[in-house]
Coordinates of C-alpha atoms in Angstrom, one line a residue:
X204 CA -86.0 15.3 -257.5
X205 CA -85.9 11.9 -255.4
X206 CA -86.8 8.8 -256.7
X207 CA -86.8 6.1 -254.4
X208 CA -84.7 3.3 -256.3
X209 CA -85.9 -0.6 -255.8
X210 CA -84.1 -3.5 -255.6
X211 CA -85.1 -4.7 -259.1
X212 CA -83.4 -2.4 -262.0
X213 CA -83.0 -2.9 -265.8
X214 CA -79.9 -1.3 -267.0
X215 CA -80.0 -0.3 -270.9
X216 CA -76.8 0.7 -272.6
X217 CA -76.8 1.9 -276.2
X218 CA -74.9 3.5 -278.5
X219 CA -75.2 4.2 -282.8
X220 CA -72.0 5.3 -283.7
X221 CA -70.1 3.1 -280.7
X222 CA -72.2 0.0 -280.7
X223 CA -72.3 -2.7 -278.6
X224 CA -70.5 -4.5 -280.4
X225 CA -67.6 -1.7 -280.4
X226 CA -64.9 -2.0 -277.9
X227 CA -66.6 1.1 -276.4
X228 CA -69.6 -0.3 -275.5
X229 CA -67.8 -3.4 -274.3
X230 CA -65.2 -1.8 -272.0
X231 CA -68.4 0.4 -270.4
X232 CA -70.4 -2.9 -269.9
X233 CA -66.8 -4.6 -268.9
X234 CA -66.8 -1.9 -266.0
X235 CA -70.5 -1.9 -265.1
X236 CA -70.2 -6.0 -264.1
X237 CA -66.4 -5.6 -263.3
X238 CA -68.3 -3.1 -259.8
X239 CA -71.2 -5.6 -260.0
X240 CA -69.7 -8.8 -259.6
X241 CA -67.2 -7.0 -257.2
X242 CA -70.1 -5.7 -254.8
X243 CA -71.6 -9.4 -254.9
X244 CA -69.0 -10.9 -253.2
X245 CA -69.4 -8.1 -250.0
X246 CA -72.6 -9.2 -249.8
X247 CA -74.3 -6.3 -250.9
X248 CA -77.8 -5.6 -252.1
X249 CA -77.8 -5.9 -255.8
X250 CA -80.0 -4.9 -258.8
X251 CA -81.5 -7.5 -261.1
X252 CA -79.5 -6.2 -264.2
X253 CA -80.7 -6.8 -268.4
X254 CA -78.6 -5.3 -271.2
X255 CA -80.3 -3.9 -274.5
X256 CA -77.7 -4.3 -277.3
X257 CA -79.0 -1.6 -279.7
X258 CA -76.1 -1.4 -282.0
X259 CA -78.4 -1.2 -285.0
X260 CA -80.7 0.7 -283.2
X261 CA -81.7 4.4 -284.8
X262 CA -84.8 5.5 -282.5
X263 CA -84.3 5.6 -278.6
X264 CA -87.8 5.3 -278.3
X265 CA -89.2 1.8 -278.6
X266 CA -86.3 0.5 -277.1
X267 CA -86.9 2.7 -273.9
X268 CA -90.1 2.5 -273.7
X269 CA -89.4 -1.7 -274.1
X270 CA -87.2 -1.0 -270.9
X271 CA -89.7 0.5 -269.2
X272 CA -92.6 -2.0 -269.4
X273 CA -90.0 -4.8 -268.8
X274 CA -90.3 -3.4 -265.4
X275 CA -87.2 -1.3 -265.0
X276 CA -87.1 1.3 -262.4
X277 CA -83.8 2.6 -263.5
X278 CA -82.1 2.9 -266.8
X279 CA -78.7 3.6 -268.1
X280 CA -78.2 5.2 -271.0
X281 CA -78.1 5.7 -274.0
X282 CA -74.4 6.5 -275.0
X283 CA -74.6 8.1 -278.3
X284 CA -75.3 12.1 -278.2
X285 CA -78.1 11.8 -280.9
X286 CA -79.7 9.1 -279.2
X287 CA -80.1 10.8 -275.7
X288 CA -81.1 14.4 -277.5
X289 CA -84.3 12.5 -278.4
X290 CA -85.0 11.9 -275.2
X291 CA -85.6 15.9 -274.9
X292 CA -88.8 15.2 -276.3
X293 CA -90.3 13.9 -273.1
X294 CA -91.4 16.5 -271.2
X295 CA -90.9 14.0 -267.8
X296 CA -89.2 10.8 -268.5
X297 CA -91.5 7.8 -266.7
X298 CA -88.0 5.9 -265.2
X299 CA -85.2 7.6 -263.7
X300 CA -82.6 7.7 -266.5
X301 CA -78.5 8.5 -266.3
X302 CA -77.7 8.9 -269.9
X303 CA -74.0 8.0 -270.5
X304 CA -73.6 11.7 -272.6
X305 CA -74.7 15.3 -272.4
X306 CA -77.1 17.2 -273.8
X307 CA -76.4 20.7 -275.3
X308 CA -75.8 24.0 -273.4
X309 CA -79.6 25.4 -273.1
X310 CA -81.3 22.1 -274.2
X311 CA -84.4 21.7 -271.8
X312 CA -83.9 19.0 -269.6
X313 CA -86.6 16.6 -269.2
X314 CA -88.0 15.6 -265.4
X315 CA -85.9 12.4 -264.2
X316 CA -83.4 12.8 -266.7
X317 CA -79.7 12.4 -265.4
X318 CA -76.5 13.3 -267.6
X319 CA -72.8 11.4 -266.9
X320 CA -70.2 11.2 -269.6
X321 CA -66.4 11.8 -270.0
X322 CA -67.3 14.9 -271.2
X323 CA -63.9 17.0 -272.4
X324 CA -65.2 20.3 -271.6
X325 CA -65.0 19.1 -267.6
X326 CA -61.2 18.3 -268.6
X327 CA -60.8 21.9 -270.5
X328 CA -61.9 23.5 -267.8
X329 CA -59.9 22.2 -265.2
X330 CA -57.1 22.7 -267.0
X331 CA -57.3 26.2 -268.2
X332 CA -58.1 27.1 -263.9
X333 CA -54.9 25.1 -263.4
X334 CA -53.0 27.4 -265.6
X335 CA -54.6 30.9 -264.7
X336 CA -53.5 29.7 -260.7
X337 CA -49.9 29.0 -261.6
X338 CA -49.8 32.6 -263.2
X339 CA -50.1 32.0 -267.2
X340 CA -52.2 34.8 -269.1
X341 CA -51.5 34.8 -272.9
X342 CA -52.1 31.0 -274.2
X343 CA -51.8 29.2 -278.3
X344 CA -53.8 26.5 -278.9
X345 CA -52.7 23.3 -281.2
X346 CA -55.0 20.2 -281.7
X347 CA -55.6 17.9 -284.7
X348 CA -57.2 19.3 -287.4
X349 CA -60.8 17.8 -287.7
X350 CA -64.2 19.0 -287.2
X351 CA -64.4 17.1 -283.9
X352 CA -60.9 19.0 -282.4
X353 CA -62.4 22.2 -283.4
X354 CA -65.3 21.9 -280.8
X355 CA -62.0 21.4 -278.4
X356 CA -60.2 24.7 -279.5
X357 CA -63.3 26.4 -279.0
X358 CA -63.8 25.3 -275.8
X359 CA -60.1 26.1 -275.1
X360 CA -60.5 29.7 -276.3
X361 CA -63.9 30.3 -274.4
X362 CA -63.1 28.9 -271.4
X363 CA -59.5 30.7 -271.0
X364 CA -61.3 34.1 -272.2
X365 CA -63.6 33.4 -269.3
X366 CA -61.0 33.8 -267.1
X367 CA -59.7 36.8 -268.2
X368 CA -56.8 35.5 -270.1
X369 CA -56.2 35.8 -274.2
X370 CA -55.7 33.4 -276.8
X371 CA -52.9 34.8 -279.4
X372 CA -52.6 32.1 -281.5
X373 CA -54.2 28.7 -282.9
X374 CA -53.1 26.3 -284.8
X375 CA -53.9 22.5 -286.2
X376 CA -51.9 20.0 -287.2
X377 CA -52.3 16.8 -289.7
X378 CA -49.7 14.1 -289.3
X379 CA -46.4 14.3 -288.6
X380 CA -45.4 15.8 -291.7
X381 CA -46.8 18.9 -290.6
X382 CA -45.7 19.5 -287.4
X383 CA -42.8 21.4 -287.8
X384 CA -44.6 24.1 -290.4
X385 CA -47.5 24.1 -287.9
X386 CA -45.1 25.0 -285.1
X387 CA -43.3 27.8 -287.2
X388 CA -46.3 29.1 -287.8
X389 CA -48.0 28.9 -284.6
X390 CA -44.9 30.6 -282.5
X391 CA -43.8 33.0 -285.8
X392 CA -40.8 31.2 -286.2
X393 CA -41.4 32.3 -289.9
X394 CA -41.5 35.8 -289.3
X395 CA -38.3 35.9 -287.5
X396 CA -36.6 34.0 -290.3
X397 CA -38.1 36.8 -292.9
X398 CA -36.8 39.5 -291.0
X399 CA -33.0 37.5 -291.3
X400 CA -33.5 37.1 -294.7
X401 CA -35.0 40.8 -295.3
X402 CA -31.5 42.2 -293.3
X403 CA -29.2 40.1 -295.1
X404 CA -30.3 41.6 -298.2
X405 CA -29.3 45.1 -296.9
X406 CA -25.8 44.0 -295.6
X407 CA -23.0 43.7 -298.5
X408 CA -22.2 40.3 -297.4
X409 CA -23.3 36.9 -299.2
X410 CA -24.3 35.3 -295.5
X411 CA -24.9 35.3 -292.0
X412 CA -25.3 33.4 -288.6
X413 CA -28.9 33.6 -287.3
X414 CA -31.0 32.1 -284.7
X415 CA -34.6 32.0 -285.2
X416 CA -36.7 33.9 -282.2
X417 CA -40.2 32.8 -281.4
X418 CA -42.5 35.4 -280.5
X419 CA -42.3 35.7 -276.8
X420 CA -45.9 37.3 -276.3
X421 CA -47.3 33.2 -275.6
X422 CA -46.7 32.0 -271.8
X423 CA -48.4 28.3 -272.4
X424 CA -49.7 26.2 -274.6
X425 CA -53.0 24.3 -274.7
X426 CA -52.1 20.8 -276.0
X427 CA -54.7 18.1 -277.4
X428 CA -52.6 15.2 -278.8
X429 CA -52.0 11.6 -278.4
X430 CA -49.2 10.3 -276.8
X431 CA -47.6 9.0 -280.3
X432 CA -47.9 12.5 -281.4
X433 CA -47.2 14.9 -278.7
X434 CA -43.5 12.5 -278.5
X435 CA -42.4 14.3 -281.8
X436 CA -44.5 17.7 -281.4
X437 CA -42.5 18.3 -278.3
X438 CA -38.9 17.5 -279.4
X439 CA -40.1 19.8 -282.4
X440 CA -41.0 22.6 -280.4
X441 CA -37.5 22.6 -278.8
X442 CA -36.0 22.1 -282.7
X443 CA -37.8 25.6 -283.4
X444 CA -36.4 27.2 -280.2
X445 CA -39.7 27.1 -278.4
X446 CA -38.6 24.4 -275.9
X447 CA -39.5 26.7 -273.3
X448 CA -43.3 26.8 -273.5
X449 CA -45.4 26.0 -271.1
X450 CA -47.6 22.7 -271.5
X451 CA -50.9 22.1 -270.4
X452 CA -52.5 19.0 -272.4
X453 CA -55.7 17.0 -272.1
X454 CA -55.9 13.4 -271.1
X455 CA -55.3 12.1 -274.3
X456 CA -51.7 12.4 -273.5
X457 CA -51.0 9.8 -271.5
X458 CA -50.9 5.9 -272.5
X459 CA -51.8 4.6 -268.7
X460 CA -47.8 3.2 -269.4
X461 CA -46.2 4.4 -265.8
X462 CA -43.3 2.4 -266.8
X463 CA -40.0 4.7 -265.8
X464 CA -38.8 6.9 -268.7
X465 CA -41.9 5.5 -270.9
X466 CA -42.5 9.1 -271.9
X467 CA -39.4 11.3 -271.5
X468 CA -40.2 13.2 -274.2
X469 CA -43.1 14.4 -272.4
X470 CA -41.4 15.7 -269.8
X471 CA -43.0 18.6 -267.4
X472 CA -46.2 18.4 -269.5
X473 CA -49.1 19.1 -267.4
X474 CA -52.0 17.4 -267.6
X475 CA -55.0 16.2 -265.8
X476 CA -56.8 12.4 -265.5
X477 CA -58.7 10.1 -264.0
X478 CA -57.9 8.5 -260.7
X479 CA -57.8 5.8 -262.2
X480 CA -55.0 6.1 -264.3
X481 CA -53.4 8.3 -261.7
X482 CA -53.7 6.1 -258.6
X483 CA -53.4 2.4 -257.4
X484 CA -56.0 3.0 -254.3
X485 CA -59.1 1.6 -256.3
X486 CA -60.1 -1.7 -254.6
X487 CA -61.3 -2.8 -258.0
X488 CA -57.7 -2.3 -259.3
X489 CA -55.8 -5.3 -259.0
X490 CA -58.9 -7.3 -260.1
X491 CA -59.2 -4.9 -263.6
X492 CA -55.4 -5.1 -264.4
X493 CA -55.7 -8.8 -264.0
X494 CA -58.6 -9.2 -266.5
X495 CA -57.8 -6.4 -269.2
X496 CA -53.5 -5.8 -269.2
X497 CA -54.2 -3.0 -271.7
X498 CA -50.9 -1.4 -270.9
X499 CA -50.9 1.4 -273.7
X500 CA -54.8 1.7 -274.3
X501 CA -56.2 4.1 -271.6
X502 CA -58.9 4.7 -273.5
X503 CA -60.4 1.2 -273.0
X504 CA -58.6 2.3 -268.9
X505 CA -60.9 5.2 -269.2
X506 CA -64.0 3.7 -270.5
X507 CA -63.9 0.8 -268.5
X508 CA -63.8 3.5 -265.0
X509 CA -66.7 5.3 -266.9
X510 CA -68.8 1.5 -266.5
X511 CA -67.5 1.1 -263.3
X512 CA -68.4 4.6 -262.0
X513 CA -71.9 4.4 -263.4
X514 CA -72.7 1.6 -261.1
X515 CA -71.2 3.2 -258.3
X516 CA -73.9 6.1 -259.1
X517 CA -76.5 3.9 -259.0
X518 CA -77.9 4.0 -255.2
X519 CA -76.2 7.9 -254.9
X520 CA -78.3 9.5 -257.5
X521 CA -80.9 10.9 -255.2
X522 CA -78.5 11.7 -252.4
X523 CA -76.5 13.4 -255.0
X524 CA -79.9 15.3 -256.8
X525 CA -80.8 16.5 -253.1
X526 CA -77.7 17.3 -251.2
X527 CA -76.0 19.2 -253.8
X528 CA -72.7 19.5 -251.6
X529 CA -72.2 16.0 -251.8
X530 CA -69.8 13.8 -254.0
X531 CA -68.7 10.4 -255.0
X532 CA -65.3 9.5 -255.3
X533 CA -65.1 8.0 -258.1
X534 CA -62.7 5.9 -260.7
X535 CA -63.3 8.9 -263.3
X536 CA -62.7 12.0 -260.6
X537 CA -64.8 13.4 -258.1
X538 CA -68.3 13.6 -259.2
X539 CA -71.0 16.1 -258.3
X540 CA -74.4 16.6 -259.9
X541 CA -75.4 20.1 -260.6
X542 CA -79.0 21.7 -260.6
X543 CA -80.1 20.3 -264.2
X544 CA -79.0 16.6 -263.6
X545 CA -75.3 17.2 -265.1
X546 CA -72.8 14.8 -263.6
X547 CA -69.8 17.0 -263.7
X548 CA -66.1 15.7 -262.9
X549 CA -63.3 16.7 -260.8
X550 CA -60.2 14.9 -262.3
X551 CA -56.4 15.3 -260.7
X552 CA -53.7 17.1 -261.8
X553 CA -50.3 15.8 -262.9
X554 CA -46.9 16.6 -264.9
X555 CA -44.5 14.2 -266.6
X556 CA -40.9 13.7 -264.6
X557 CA -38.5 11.4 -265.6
X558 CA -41.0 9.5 -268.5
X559 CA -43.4 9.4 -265.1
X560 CA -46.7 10.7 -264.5
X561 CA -46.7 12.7 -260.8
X562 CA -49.4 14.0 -259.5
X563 CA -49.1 17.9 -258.8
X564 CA -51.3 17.6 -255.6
X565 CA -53.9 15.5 -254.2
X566 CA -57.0 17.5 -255.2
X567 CA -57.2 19.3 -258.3
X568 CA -58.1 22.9 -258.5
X569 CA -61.6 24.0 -257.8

């Protein structure tokens, strides 16, 4: 669909859960104007621009149809999943709209309806094609235990299957307490200390000298963690004799610290991210580091490239809705719009060396 774009646009961004008054909402609005302010001084064409805070809002409704007869001709948003799943109501929506989330797998998508988020299944996916090209076939999966992380291991699980490749064990973890009986569960480390135990009562002898054995049926790992936790689940892996596991981890393993040695204990953990935590190249860089030093906090890093990226799409949504081989370079990956409206990203690979983030190659796997 094309839908010539006018000078004048509202923008409205929303969100329930992640308000506006949420450091969410205020690192994507942060990045929105951060790409605004930075395209008015090249002298470029620019939208007339009105933010809806609708942190108590509970209906998209009024509030988009209040964006509408204000005289918008494009609107951004909402951010919260509920809120835009109400917009499936409308069999055509009357204003272009790039909703900052997804909609469900089969959900009908409505006529000018657009769909851009930092979706984790875009990251899952990447990653599990990384590890099925460098060879890796059987695959455990440990996230946090939660009904939120269980979406992930799903997604983990189907997505490797998809491939071709298995998934022999899964596992969840609490706090730090648990991570070493999580990991002796997950690799079997408890099986090969029964079998000790079970042949040292047939030997006529009070002890013995053992060494644990994980099962040796995994090839990789499928990681999701923060960087606080996967510092101590990694050194714990190598406690448990597992040392030697492949790691492939989402984003939320990396801090955005670059600093040398910041994360040795991380070390030859793969991963994928946004350019924008991967690269310096971003013209809008020096200008964001100045404003927000949020060394540590790369999900305020990340959220911010999600507001800066959404401006960016702002005069490429037709070109990308009608020329479905083209792409923005963006501060979130390499966008592309699909056939429904889905805003889909292509993020970079890396690996930890030396505490360092280093990108495995310039373009991550198809």
């Amino acid at each position: 669909l094309h839908y010539p774009l006018r000078r004048q646009r509202q923008m409205c961004i929303r969100d329930r859960l992640l308000p506006m008054q949420n450091v969410v909402g205020q690192a994507i609005r942060d990045g929105f104007m951060l790409a605004y302010y930075h395209a008015a001084t090249q002298s470029q064409p620019l939208p007339a621009v009105e933010i809806f805070d609708t942190s108590e809002t509970r209906e998209i409704s009024p509030l988009y149809q209040q964006a509408v007869s204000s005289g918008a001709d494009l609107i951004i948003g909402p951010l919260d999943k509920d809120l835009v799943r109400q917009l499936r109501t409308m069999n055509s929506l009357p204003t272009p709209t790039l909703a900052l989330n997804y909609l469900d797998d089969g959900d009908v998508i409505p006529r000018g309806l657009y769909q851009y988020g930092l979706a984790p299944e875009d990251e899952i996916a990447q990653l599990t094609s990384l590890a099925w090209q460098t060879g890796h076939r059987q695959a455990a999966v440990l996230a946090r235990e939660g009904a939120n992380y269980t979406r992930i291991r799903d997604s983990f699980a189907q997505q490797w299957q998809s491939l071709g490749g298995q998934i022999l064990s899964s596992a969840t973890f609490r706090d730090a307490s648990s991570y070493s009986d999580t990991i002796r569960q997950l690799m079997h480390i408890e099986r090969s200390e029964a079998r000790a135990d079970a042949l040292l009562s047939t030997l006529p002898r009070d002890n013995m000298v053992s060494i644990p054995r994980r099962r040796q049926d995994i090839d990789l790992l499928f990681l999701q963690a923060t960087p606080q936790e996967g510092r101590q689940l990694l050194p714990t892996f190598a406690f448990h004799y597992a040392g030697d596991v492949p790691i492939y981890a989402l984003p939320s393993i990396y801090d955005g610290n670059a600093t040398p040695g910041a994360n040795r204990d991380l070390n030859d953990t793969v991963f994928v991210d946004a350019p924008w935590l991967l690269r310096d190249t971003d013209e809008l860089k020096p200008d964001a580091e100045s404003l927000w030093p949020d060394e540590g906090n790369s999900t305020l890093m990340r959220l911010r490239a999600m507001g800066i990226d959404s401006f960016r799409l702002l005069d490429r949504l037709a070109q990308l809705d009608n020329f479905p081989g083209v792409s923005l370079q963006g501060a979130t990956g390499t966008l592309r719009m699909n056939e429904s409206g889905r805003i889909a990203r292509q993020l970079l690979p890396a690996l930890f060396n030396e505490g360092q983030p280093t990108l495995i190659s310039e373009t991550a796997p198809e």
